[in-house]
Coordinates of C-alpha atoms in Angstrom, one line a residue:
X1 CA 13.9 122.7 90.0
X2 CA 16.5 121.2 87.6
X3 CA 15.7 120.8 83.9
X4 CA 14.8 117.2 82.9
X5 CA 18.0 116.6 80.9
X6 CA 20.2 118.0 83.7
X7 CA 18.3 115.9 86.3
X8 CA 18.7 112.8 84.2
X9 CA 22.5 113.4 83.9
X10 CA 22.8 114.1 87.7
X11 CA 20.8 110.9 88.5
X12 CA 22.9 108.8 86.2
X13 CA 26.0 110.0 87.8
X14 CA 24.6 109.3 91.3
X15 CA 23.5 105.8 90.3
X16 CA 26.9 104.9 88.9
X17 CA 28.8 106.3 91.9
X18 CA 27.0 106.6 95.2
X19 CA 24.4 103.8 94.7
X20 CA 26.9 101.5 93.1
X21 CA 29.3 102.1 96.0
X22 CA 26.5 101.6 98.5
X23 CA 25.6 98.2 97.0
X24 CA 29.2 97.0 97.3
X25 CA 28.9 97.1 101.1
X26 CA 25.1 96.5 101.5
X27 CA 24.4 93.9 98.9
X28 CA 22.7 91.6 101.4
X29 CA 21.5 94.3 103.8
X30 CA 17.8 94.4 104.8
X31 CA 18.2 97.9 106.3
X32 CA 16.2 100.8 104.8
X33 CA 18.7 103.0 102.8
X34 CA 17.8 106.3 104.7
X35 CA 20.9 108.3 103.6
X36 CA 20.3 107.5 99.9
X37 CA 16.6 108.2 100.4
X38 CA 17.4 111.7 101.7
X39 CA 19.8 112.5 98.9
X40 CA 17.4 111.3 96.2
X41 CA 14.4 113.2 97.7
X42 CA 16.3 116.4 98.6
X43 CA 19.2 116.9 96.3
X44 CA 17.8 115.1 93.2
X45 CA 14.1 115.9 93.8
X46 CA 13.1 112.4 92.6
X47 CA 9.4 112.8 93.0
X48 CA 8.8 116.2 91.5
X49 CA 8.2 114.9 87.9
X50 CA 5.0 113.3 89.2
X51 CA 3.6 116.8 89.8
X52 CA 4.2 117.8 86.2
X53 CA 1.7 115.6 84.4
X54 CA -2.0 115.6 85.2
X55 CA -3.1 112.4 83.4
X56 CA -3.9 108.8 84.1
X57 CA -0.3 107.5 84.3
X58 CA 2.8 108.2 86.4
X59 CA 5.1 110.7 84.8
X60 CA 7.5 109.2 82.2
X61 CA 10.5 111.0 83.8
X62 CA 9.8 109.3 87.1
X63 CA 9.3 105.9 85.4
X64 CA 12.6 106.4 83.6
X65 CA 14.3 107.3 86.9
X66 CA 13.3 104.1 88.8
X67 CA 14.2 102.0 85.8
X68 CA 17.7 103.6 85.9
X69 CA 18.1 103.0 89.6
X70 CA 17.0 99.4 89.3
X71 CA 20.1 98.7 87.2
X72 CA 22.0 98.8 90.5
X73 CA 19.5 98.6 93.3
X74 CA 16.1 97.2 92.4
X75 CA 14.8 97.2 96.0
X76 CA 15.4 101.0 96.2
X77 CA 13.4 101.4 93.0
X78 CA 10.5 99.6 94.6
X79 CA 10.8 101.8 97.7
X80 CA 10.6 104.9 95.5
X81 CA 7.8 103.4 93.4
X82 CA 5.8 102.7 96.6
X83 CA 6.1 106.3 97.7
X84 CA 5.4 107.7 94.3
X85 CA 2.5 105.4 93.3
X86 CA 0.9 104.9 96.8
X87 CA 1.6 108.3 98.2
X88 CA 2.4 111.2 95.9
X89 CA 0.2 110.2 93.0
X90 CA -3.1 109.3 94.8
X91 CA -3.0 112.5 96.9
X92 CA -2.3 114.5 93.8
X93 CA -4.8 112.7 91.6
X94 CA -7.7 112.1 94.1
X95 CA -7.0 114.1 97.2
X96 CA -9.1 117.0 98.4
X97 CA -7.6 120.5 98.6
X98 CA -7.1 120.0 102.3
X99 CA -5.4 116.6 101.9
X100 CA -3.0 118.0 99.3
X101 CA -2.1 120.9 101.5
X102 CA -1.5 118.6 104.5
X103 CA 0.5 115.9 102.8
X104 CA 1.6 116.5 99.2
X105 CA 4.6 118.7 99.7
X106 CA 5.9 116.5 102.5
X107 CA 5.4 113.4 100.4
X108 CA 7.3 114.9 97.5
X109 CA 10.2 116.0 99.8
X110 CA 10.3 112.6 101.4
X111 CA 9.8 113.8 104.9
X112 CA 6.5 112.0 105.0
X113 CA 6.6 108.3 103.8
X114 CA 3.6 106.4 102.6
X115 CA 2.4 102.9 102.0
X116 CA -0.8 101.3 100.7
X117 CA -2.9 98.7 102.5
X118 CA -5.0 96.6 100.2
X119 CA -3.8 92.9 100.3
X120 CA -5.3 90.7 102.9
X121 CA -4.7 87.1 104.2
X122 CA -6.9 85.6 101.5
X123 CA -6.8 86.3 97.8
X124 CA -9.0 89.1 96.7
X125 CA -11.0 88.2 93.6
X126 CA -12.8 91.5 93.9
X127 CA -13.3 94.3 96.4
X128 CA -16.3 92.5 97.7
X129 CA -13.9 90.0 99.3
X130 CA -12.4 92.8 101.5
X131 CA -12.6 92.1 105.3
X132 CA -11.3 95.4 106.4
X133 CA -14.3 97.5 107.3
X134 CA -15.0 101.2 107.8
X135 CA -18.0 102.3 109.8
X136 CA -19.5 105.8 109.8
X137 CA -19.4 107.5 113.2
X138 CA -20.6 110.8 114.5
X139 CA -17.1 112.3 114.1
X140 CA -15.9 110.5 111.0
X141 CA -15.0 106.8 110.5
X142 CA -13.8 103.8 112.4
X143 CA -11.5 101.2 110.7
X144 CA -11.0 97.6 111.7
X145 CA -9.2 94.8 109.8
X146 CA -5.8 93.5 108.9
X147 CA -3.6 94.0 105.8
X148 CA -1.3 91.1 105.3
X149 CA 1.6 92.7 103.4
X150 CA 2.2 96.4 103.3
X151 CA 5.3 97.8 101.6
X152 CA 7.1 100.6 103.5
X153 CA 4.7 100.2 106.5
X154 CA 7.4 100.0 109.1
X155 CA 8.9 103.4 108.1
X156 CA 5.6 105.0 106.8
X157 CA 4.0 108.0 108.4
X158 CA 0.8 107.5 106.5
X159 CA -1.0 104.5 105.0
X160 CA -3.7 104.6 102.4
X161 CA -6.0 101.8 103.5
X162 CA -8.7 100.3 101.3
X163 CA -11.8 99.3 103.2
X164 CA -15.4 98.1 102.6
X165 CA -17.9 100.7 103.9
X166 CA -21.2 99.4 105.4
X167 CA -24.0 101.9 106.1
X168 CA -27.5 100.9 107.1
X169 CA -29.9 100.6 104.3
X170 CA -27.2 101.1 101.6
X171 CA -25.2 98.7 99.4
X172 CA -21.6 98.1 100.3
X173 CA -19.2 100.7 98.9
X174 CA -15.4 101.1 99.1
X175 CA -13.0 103.9 99.9
X176 CA -9.4 104.7 100.7
X177 CA -8.7 106.2 104.1
X178 CA -5.6 108.1 105.0
X179 CA -4.4 106.6 108.3
X180 CA -1.5 108.1 110.2
X181 CA 0.6 105.3 111.6
X182 CA 0.8 107.0 115.0
X183 CA -3.0 106.7 115.4
X184 CA -4.3 104.7 118.3
X185 CA -5.2 101.1 117.2
X186 CA -2.6 100.9 114.4
X187 CA -0.2 98.0 114.9
X188 CA 2.7 97.4 112.5
X189 CA 3.8 93.8 112.5
X190 CA 7.3 92.4 112.4
X191 CA 9.3 92.5 109.2
X192 CA 8.3 89.8 106.7
X193 CA 11.4 87.9 105.5
X194 CA 11.7 87.6 101.7
X195 CA 14.4 86.3 99.4
X196 CA 14.6 89.4 97.1
X197 CA 14.1 93.1 97.2
X198 CA 16.1 93.4 100.4
X199 CA 15.8 96.8 101.9
X200 CA 12.2 97.2 101.0
X201 CA 10.3 97.1 104.3
X202 CA 7.3 94.7 104.3
X203 CA 5.0 94.1 107.3
X204 CA 1.4 93.3 108.2
X205 CA -0.8 96.1 109.6
X206 CA -3.6 95.5 112.1
X207 CA -6.3 98.2 112.5
X208 CA -8.1 97.8 115.7
X209 CA -11.1 100.2 115.8
X210 CA -9.0 103.1 114.5
X211 CA -11.0 106.3 114.7
X212 CA -10.5 108.7 111.9
X213 CA -11.9 112.2 111.1
X214 CA -14.3 112.8 108.3
X215 CA -11.5 114.3 106.3
X216 CA -9.5 111.0 106.2
X217 CA -11.5 109.7 103.3
X218 CA -9.4 110.1 100.1
X219 CA -11.0 112.7 97.9
X220 CA -13.9 113.0 100.3
X221 CA -15.8 110.4 98.3
X222 CA -16.4 106.6 98.4
X223 CA -14.7 105.9 95.0
X224 CA -12.4 103.0 96.1
X225 CA -13.0 100.9 93.1
X226 CA -12.0 103.5 90.5
X227 CA -9.1 104.8 92.7
X228 CA -7.8 101.2 93.3
X229 CA -7.9 100.3 89.6
X230 CA -6.0 103.5 88.7
X231 CA -3.4 103.0 91.4
X232 CA -2.8 99.4 90.6
X233 CA -2.4 100.1 86.9
X234 CA 0.3 102.6 87.7
X235 CA 2.0 100.2 90.1
X236 CA 2.1 97.6 87.4
X237 CA 3.6 100.1 85.0
X238 CA 6.3 101.0 87.5
X239 CA 7.1 97.4 88.3
X240 CA 7.5 96.8 84.5
X241 CA 10.1 99.6 84.5
X242 CA 11.9 98.1 87.5
X243 CA 11.9 94.6 85.9
X244 CA 13.3 95.9 82.7
X245 CA 16.0 97.7 84.7
X246 CA 16.8 94.5 86.5
X247 CA 17.3 92.8 83.1
X248 CA 19.5 95.6 81.9
X249 CA 21.5 95.7 85.2
X250 CA 22.2 92.0 85.2
X251 CA 23.1 92.1 81.5
X252 CA 25.5 95.0 82.0
X253 CA 27.2 93.4 85.0
X254 CA 27.6 90.1 83.1
X255 CA 29.0 91.9 80.0
X256 CA 31.5 93.8 82.2
X257 CA 32.6 90.6 83.7
X258 CA 32.9 88.7 80.4
X259 CA 35.1 91.4 78.8
X260 CA 37.8 91.2 81.5
X261 CA 40.9 89.0 80.8
X262 CA 41.2 86.3 83.4
X263 CA 44.2 84.3 84.7
X264 CA 44.0 82.0 81.8
X265 CA 44.8 84.9 79.4
X266 CA 41.4 85.1 77.7
X267 CA 38.1 86.8 78.2
X268 CA 34.8 84.9 78.4
X269 CA 33.7 87.1 75.5
X270 CA 36.4 85.6 73.3
X271 CA 34.5 82.3 73.3
X272 CA 32.2 82.2 70.3
X273 CA 29.3 80.6 72.2
X274 CA 29.3 83.4 74.8
X275 CA 29.2 86.0 72.0
X276 CA 26.1 84.3 70.6
X277 CA 24.5 84.1 74.1
X278 CA 25.1 87.8 74.9
X279 CA 23.8 88.8 71.4
X280 CA 20.6 86.9 72.0
X281 CA 20.2 88.5 75.5
X282 CA 20.8 91.9 74.0
X283 CA 18.1 91.4 71.4
X284 CA 15.7 90.2 74.0
X285 CA 16.2 93.3 76.1
X286 CA 15.9 95.5 73.0
X287 CA 12.5 93.8 72.1
X288 CA 11.3 94.3 75.7
X289 CA 12.3 97.9 75.6
X290 CA 10.3 98.5 72.4
X291 CA 7.3 96.8 73.9
X292 CA 7.6 98.8 77.1
X293 CA 8.0 102.1 75.3
X294 CA 4.7 101.6 73.5
X295 CA 2.7 102.0 76.7
X296 CA 1.9 105.8 76.3
X297 CA -0.1 105.0 73.2
X298 CA -1.8 101.9 74.7
X299 CA -2.5 102.5 78.3
X300 CA -5.7 104.5 77.9
X301 CA -7.2 102.3 75.2
X302 CA -6.6 99.0 76.8
X303 CA -6.8 98.8 80.6
X304 CA -5.2 95.3 80.6
X305 CA -2.2 96.4 78.5
X306 CA -0.1 97.3 81.5
X307 CA -0.7 93.9 83.1
X308 CA 0.6 92.2 80.0
X309 CA 3.7 94.5 79.9
X310 CA 4.4 93.7 83.5
X311 CA 4.1 89.9 82.8
X312 CA 6.5 90.2 79.9
X313 CA 9.1 92.4 81.6
X314 CA 9.3 90.1 84.6
X315 CA 9.6 87.1 82.3
X316 CA 12.5 88.8 80.4
X317 CA 14.2 89.8 83.7
X318 CA 14.0 86.2 85.0
X319 CA 15.3 84.8 81.7
X320 CA 18.2 87.3 81.4
X321 CA 19.3 87.0 85.0
X322 CA 19.1 83.2 84.8
X323 CA 21.2 83.0 81.6
X324 CA 23.8 85.4 83.0
X325 CA 24.0 83.2 86.1
X326 CA 24.6 80.2 83.9
X327 CA 27.3 82.0 81.9
X328 CA 29.4 83.5 84.7
X329 CA 27.9 82.0 87.9
X330 CA 30.9 79.9 89.0
X331 CA 33.3 82.8 88.4
X332 CA 31.4 85.8 89.6
X333 CA 32.8 85.5 93.1
X334 CA 36.1 86.8 91.8
X335 CA 34.7 90.2 91.0
X336 CA 32.0 90.2 93.7
X337 CA 29.3 90.4 91.1
X338 CA 26.1 89.1 92.7
X339 CA 23.9 88.3 89.7
X340 CA 21.9 85.9 92.0
X341 CA 20.5 89.0 93.8
X342 CA 19.1 90.3 90.5
X343 CA 17.4 86.9 89.9
X344 CA 15.8 86.9 93.3
X345 CA 14.6 90.4 92.9
X346 CA 13.0 89.5 89.6
X347 CA 11.2 86.5 91.3
X348 CA 9.7 88.8 93.9
X349 CA 8.7 91.4 91.3
X350 CA 6.8 88.8 89.2
X351 CA 4.4 88.3 92.1
X352 CA 4.4 91.8 93.5
X353 CA 1.0 93.5 93.5
X354 CA -0.4 90.8 91.1
X355 CA 1.0 87.4 90.3
X356 CA 2.2 86.5 86.9
X357 CA -0.1 83.5 86.7
X358 CA -3.2 85.6 87.5
X359 CA -2.3 87.8 84.5
X360 CA -1.8 84.7 82.3
X361 CA -5.2 83.5 83.4
X362 CA -6.8 86.8 82.5
X363 CA -5.2 86.7 79.1
X364 CA -6.4 83.1 78.5
X365 CA -10.0 83.9 79.4
X366 CA -10.8 85.1 75.9
X367 CA -9.9 81.7 74.5
X368 CA -12.2 79.9 76.9
X369 CA -15.4 81.5 75.6
X370 CA -17.4 79.2 73.3

């Protein structure tokens, strides 16, 4: 395993060469970037940092890596985040010894891909609204239901499916179940079209009386509420990093463009108004970075802190990409700089996992109390 500093340098070089070159030819591609996936998981061992920290949050080195990658390819960062947050981390954190032995090494190496099924056709105000059910059987469990949007599902080998468990004479409980996508009764829907994060697979998943062994219950316990809250908290943390990376990527692309002399003999940066605009954007990103970097000291004390970070990082990403578009939009075609892609990615991230307005509503609740 490479040292952290060596790995960071190697990843930085890879992002600025291989990933940047890939994006020149696949900027609007919806295809899964399999070759890059294999190089990141095999040569750069992208998921191994998650194994190094046994705490409540994704490893900071992994968070830094997906932030760096999102400077060039935000969709790839969300693919990696899905694997890390919905696959590697839950099995490591909550899995039984048998589950870790069966899946963990393959998840880290990328030979087993994962997704998480929790969203359904109607908005979930709480887990009580779940319509995916698990019934106890003589040999294990039977799952039925439909998950509306599952990232990575079309390329996944396993899905962690959140379900309501009903047992006679007992109150409803909740659990995550490890479902292999080749199991009878699992139907992966068609790709769902979206405007941003192209390359991130997204499909519905139907579960039609899927029979699972007793060992499929994550951790061997019905602790879905606790596990879900932990997983979503880490997903929001990861999305915050991706959003900040989007802002940085768009800013850097815009700055590179503005510092090149054009046919009229001047650079956009030579215009005083543009200097002021870029200075303001730079300060905005610096402030966002400082806010984001405070999460290690806040995440345990305030369970809602990560949601607020995610809200702010996506807001900054939208504002920065929008302003860069205004500054260089009509001219970007000359250098094939697709700032609009960054903006569309930021729009998707704002509502990924949990919408920005739902977070705003949660923040405002404290002011509604009489």
